Each structure stands twice: as C-alpha cells, then as structure tokens.
mmCIF file of C-alpha atoms in Angstrom:
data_model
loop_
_atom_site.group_PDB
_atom_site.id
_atom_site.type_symbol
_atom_site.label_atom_id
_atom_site.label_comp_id
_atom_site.label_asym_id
_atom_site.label_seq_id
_atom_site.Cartn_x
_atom_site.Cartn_y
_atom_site.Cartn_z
ATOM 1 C CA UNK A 12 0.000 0.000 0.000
ATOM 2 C CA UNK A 13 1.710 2.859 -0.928
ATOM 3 C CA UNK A 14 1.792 6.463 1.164
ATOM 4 C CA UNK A 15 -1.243 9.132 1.293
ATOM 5 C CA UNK A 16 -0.057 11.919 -1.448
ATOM 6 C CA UNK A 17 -1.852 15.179 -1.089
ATOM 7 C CA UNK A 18 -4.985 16.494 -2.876
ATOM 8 C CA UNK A 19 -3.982 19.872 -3.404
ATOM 9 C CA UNK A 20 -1.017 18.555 -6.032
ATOM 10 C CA UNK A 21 -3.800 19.150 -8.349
ATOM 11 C CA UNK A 22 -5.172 22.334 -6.759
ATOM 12 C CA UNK A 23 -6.354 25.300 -8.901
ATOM 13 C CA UNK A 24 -5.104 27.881 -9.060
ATOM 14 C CA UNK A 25 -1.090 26.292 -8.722
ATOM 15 C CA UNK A 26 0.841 27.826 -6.479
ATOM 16 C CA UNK A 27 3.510 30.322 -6.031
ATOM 17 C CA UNK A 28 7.068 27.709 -6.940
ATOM 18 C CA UNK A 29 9.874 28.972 -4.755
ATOM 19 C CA UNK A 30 12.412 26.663 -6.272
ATOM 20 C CA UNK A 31 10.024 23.857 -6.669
ATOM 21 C CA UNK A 32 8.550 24.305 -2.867
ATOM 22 C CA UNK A 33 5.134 25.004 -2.970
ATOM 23 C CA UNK A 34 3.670 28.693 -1.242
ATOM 24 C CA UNK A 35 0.066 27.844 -0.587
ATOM 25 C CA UNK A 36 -2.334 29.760 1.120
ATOM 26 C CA UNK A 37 -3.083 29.351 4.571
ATOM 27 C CA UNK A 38 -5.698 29.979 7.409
ATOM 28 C CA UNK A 39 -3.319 31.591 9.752
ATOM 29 C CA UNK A 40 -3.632 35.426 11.908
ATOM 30 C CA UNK A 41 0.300 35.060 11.656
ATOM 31 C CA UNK A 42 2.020 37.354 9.033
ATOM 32 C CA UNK A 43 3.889 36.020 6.209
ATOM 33 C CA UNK A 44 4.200 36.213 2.337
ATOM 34 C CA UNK A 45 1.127 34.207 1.398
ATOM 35 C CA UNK A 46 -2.376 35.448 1.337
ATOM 36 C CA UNK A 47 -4.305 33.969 4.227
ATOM 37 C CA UNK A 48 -7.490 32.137 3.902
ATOM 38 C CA UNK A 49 -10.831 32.529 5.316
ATOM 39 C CA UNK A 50 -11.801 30.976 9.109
ATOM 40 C CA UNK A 51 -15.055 28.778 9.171
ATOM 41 C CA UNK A 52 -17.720 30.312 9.905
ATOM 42 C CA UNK A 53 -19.560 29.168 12.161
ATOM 43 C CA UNK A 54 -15.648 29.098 14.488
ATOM 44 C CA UNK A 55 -14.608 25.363 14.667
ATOM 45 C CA UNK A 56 -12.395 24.256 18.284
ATOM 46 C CA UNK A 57 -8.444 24.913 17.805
ATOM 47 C CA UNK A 58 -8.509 20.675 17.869
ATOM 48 C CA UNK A 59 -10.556 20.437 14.438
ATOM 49 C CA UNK A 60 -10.181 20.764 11.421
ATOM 50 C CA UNK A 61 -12.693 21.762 9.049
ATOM 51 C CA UNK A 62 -14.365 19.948 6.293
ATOM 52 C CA UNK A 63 -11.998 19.388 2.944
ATOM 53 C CA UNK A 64 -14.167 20.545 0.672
ATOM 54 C CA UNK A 65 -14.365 23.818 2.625
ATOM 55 C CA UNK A 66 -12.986 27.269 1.588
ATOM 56 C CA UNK A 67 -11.054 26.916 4.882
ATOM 57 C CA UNK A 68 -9.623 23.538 4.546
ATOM 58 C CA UNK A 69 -5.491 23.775 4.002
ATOM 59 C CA UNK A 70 -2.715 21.582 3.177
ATOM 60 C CA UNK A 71 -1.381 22.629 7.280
ATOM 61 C CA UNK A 72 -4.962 20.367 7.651
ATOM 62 C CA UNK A 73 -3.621 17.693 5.273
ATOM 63 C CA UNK A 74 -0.606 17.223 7.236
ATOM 64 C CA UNK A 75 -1.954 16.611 10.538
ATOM 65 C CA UNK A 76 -4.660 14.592 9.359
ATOM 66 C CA UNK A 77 -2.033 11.988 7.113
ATOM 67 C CA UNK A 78 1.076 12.588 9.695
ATOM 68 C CA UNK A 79 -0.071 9.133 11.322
ATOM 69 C CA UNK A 80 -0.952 7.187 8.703
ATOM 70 C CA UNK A 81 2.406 8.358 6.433
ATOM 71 C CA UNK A 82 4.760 7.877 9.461
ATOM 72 C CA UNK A 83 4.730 4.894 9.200
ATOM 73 C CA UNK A 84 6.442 4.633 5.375
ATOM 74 C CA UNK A 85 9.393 4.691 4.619
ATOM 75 C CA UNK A 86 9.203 5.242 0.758
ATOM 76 C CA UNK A 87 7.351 8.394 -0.339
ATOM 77 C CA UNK A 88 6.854 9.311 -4.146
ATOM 78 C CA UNK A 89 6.808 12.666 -4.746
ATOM 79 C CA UNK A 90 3.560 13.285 -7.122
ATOM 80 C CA UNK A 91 3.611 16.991 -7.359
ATOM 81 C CA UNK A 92 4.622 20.370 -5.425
ATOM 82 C CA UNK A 93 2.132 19.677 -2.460
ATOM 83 C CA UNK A 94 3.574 16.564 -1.438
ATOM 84 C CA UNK A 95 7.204 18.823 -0.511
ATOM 85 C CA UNK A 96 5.344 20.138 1.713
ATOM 86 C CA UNK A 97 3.582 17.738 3.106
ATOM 87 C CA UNK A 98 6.814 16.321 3.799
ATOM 88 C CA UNK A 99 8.439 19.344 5.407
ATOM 89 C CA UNK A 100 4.986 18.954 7.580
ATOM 90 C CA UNK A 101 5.450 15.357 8.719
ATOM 91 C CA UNK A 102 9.514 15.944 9.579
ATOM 92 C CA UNK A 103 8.426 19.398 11.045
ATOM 93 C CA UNK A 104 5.156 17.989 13.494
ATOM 94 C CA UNK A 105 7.674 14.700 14.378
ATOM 95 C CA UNK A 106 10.271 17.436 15.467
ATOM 96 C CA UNK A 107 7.499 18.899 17.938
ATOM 97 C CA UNK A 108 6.278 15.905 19.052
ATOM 98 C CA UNK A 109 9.932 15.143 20.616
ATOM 99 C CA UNK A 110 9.984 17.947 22.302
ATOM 100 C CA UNK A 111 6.701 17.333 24.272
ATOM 101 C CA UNK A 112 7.676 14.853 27.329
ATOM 102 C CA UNK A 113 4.976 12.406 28.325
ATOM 103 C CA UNK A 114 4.423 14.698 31.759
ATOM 104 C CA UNK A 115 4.597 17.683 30.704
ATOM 105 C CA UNK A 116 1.634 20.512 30.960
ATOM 106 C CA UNK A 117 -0.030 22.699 28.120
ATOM 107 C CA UNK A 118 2.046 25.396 29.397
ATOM 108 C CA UNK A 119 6.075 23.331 29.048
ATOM 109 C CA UNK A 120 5.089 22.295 25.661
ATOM 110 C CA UNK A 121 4.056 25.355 24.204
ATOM 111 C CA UNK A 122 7.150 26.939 25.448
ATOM 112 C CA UNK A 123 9.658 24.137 23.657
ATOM 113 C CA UNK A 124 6.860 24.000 20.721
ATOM 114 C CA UNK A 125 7.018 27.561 20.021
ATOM 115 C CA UNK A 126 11.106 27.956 20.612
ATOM 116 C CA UNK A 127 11.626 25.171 18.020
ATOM 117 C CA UNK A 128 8.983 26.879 15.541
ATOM 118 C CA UNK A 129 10.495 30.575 16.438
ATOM 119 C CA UNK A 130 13.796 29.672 15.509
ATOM 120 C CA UNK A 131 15.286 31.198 12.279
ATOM 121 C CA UNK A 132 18.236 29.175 12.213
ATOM 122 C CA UNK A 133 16.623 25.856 10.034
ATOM 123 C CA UNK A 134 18.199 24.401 6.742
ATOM 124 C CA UNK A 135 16.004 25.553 3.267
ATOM 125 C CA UNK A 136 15.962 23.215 0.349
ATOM 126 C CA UNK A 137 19.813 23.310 -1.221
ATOM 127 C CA UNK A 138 21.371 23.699 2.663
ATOM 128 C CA UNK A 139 23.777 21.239 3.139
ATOM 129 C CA UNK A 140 21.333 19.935 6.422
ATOM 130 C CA UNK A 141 18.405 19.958 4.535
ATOM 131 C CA UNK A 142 17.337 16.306 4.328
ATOM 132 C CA UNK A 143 16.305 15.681 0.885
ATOM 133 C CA UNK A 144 17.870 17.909 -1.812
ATOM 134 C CA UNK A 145 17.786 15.266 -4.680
ATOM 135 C CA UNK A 146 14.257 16.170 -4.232
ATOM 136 C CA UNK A 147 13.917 19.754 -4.041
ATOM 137 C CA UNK A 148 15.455 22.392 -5.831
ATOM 138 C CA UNK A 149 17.250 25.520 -4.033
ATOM 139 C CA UNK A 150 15.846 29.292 -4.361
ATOM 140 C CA UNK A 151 16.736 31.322 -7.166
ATOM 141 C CA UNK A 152 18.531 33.853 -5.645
ATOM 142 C CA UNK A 153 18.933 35.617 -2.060
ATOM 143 C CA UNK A 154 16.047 37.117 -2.259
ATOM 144 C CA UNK A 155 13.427 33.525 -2.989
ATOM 145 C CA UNK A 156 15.951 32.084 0.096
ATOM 146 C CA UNK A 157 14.173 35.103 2.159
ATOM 147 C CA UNK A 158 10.575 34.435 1.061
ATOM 148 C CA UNK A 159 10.749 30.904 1.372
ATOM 149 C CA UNK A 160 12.388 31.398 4.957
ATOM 150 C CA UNK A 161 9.649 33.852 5.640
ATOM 151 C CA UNK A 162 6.688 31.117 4.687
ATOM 152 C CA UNK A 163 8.241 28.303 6.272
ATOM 153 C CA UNK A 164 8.189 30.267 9.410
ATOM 154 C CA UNK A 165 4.642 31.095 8.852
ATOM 155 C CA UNK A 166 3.817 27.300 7.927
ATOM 156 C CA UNK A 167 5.987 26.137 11.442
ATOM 157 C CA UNK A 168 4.475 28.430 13.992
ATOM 158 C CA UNK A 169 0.738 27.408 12.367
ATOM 159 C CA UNK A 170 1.418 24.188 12.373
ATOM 160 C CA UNK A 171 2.677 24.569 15.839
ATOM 161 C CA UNK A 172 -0.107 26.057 17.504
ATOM 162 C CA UNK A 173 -2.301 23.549 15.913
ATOM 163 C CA UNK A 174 -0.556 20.713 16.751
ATOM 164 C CA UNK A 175 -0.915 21.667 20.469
ATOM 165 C CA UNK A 176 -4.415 21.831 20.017
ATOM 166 C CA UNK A 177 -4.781 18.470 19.336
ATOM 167 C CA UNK A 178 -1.920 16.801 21.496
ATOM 168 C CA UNK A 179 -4.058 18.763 24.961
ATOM 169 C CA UNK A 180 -7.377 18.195 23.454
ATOM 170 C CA UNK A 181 -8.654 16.810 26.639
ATOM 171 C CA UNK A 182 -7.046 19.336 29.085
ATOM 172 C CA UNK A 183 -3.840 20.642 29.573
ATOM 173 C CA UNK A 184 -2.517 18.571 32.243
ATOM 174 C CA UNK A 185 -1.452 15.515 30.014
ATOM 175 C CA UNK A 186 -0.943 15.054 26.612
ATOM 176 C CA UNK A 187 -2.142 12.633 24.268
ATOM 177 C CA UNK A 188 -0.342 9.284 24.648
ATOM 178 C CA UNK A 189 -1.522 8.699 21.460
ATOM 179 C CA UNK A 190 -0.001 11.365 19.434
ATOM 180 C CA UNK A 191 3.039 10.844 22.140
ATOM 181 C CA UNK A 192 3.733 7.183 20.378
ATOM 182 C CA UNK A 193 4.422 8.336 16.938
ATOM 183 C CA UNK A 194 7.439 10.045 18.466
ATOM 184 C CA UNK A 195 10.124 7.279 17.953
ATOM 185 C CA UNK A 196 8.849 6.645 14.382
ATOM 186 C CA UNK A 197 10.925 8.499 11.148
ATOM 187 C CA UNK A 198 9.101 9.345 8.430
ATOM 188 C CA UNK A 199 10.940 8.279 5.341
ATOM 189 C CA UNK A 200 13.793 7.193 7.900
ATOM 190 C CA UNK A 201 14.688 11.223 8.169
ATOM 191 C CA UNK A 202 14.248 14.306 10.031
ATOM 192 C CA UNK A 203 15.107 17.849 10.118
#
C-alpha cells in the first residue's frame, strides 16, 4: 500500500514555486508572504479541522490529518509540489512531538513548541542539512531564500499552535499518549 499523497497537487489555481517548494495559502492570523485564507464560519475548536471541501480547509490540515498514517512509510513518491510540503509537515510535526515529554503541561510544551517553531536558524531546500535535496530544488537567488524562509516560518508556527491543540485536546494537564507514540517513528527514515 503505498503512502497518502496530497490532494492539493492538483489544486487550482497552482501555487507560487519557490524553487520547486510550494507557497500555498493558509488559514493563519500570523504574518507572512502568502495570502491567508478565510476561518469557518460558524468558528470550529483549535482541535478540528474543518471539512476538505471547505474554503477553509489547508494543506497545514492535510498534514496533521495523514502525519499518522504516512509515518509509518518509509518510501514516499513525490507526485507533485504539495507533497514537498507535506513532507516538510510530517519531519516538522515529528520534530514537535519530541519535544513534548509524556508529563509535561499545556504550558512546558508550548514553550519548547514555540522555541523550536520561532527559531530562524533551520536548513532551506539546497542547505547542506536539509534532508532531501535530490528532491527539491534551491531558491533562485537571495532574495526567494528570504521568502521561502519567511513562509516556512509562517507554515511552522501554524502548524505549531495547531498541533498543540490536538496533542491537549482533553485538558492541559497531560498530553495525548496517542499522538506521544508516533514520536520514535521516522518518516521516510529522516528528520530535520
């Protein structure tokens, strides 16, 4: 059975190519270089996602709704621009999911959460650390580097935030020991 490839690799409108990493949209209040979508109306909890065929439905969605099911490959084809970042997504989300210790409260993991999506300092595509560069092509010029760093901080604090959501959906004393066991796991056999 081969690995869950994304839906919008066939979205229209295609998206802004930085290199060949995708720059969709996304439903975000955090600045960045992308146009931000829509929230559902009526306002869904921070631990759902809305319905695909909504206006408000994202590939940030995607990747938290496939991170558990794709974890678990270790082959991935590549089927269009989407799926790049639906990879960055999966590495990024297993990279949070380390730093959230099986005791710690709402308040510990947003603090390592947010300091690992805050920082600046992460490999683009063409970096020597950046896991896969068969696979993706390096910005243009200086200036792509600094939108593409700008929107894949936008994409990690989002994806952040609503990753939290969903590991404390039942309080903030605990969180999920269910999202807590994909932590070991390597998507691809990789990581950021």
């Amino acid at each position: 059975m081969p690995a869950y490839n994304s839906v919008f690799n066939a979205s229209e409108p295609a998206p802004r190519l930085v290199g060949n990493f995708p720059l969709f949209p996304i439903r975000t209040k955090i600045r960045g270089p992308v146009y931000p979508l829509p929230f559902p109306d009526p306002p869904l909890p921070a631990n759902e996602s809305p319905d695909p065929e909504s206006e408000s439905y994202d590939i940030l969605d995607e990747v938290l709704a496939l991170f558990r099911a794709n974890t678990f490959f270790r082959n991935f084809e590549i089927q269009g621009p989407a799926d790049r970042l639906l990879v960055y997504g999966i590495w990024f989300v297993s990279d949070c999911l380390t730093k959230i210790k099986p005791n710690a409260t709402l308040r510990d993991a947003t603090k390592e959460v947010t300091n690992l999506a805050l920082d600046l300092h992460f490999a683009l595509p063409g970096d020597p650390a950046w896991p896969l560069n068969q696979m993706y092509e390096p910005p243009r010029d200086r200036q792509d580097g600094e939108i593409l760093r700008q929107y894949m901080s936008q994409v990690r604090q989002e994806l952040a935030a609503r990753l939290l959501a969903r590991v404390y959906d039942e309080g903030d004393a605990k969180p999920s020991k269910w999202w807590l066991s994909f932590t070991k796991r390597k998507f691809m056999g990789k990581g950021l």
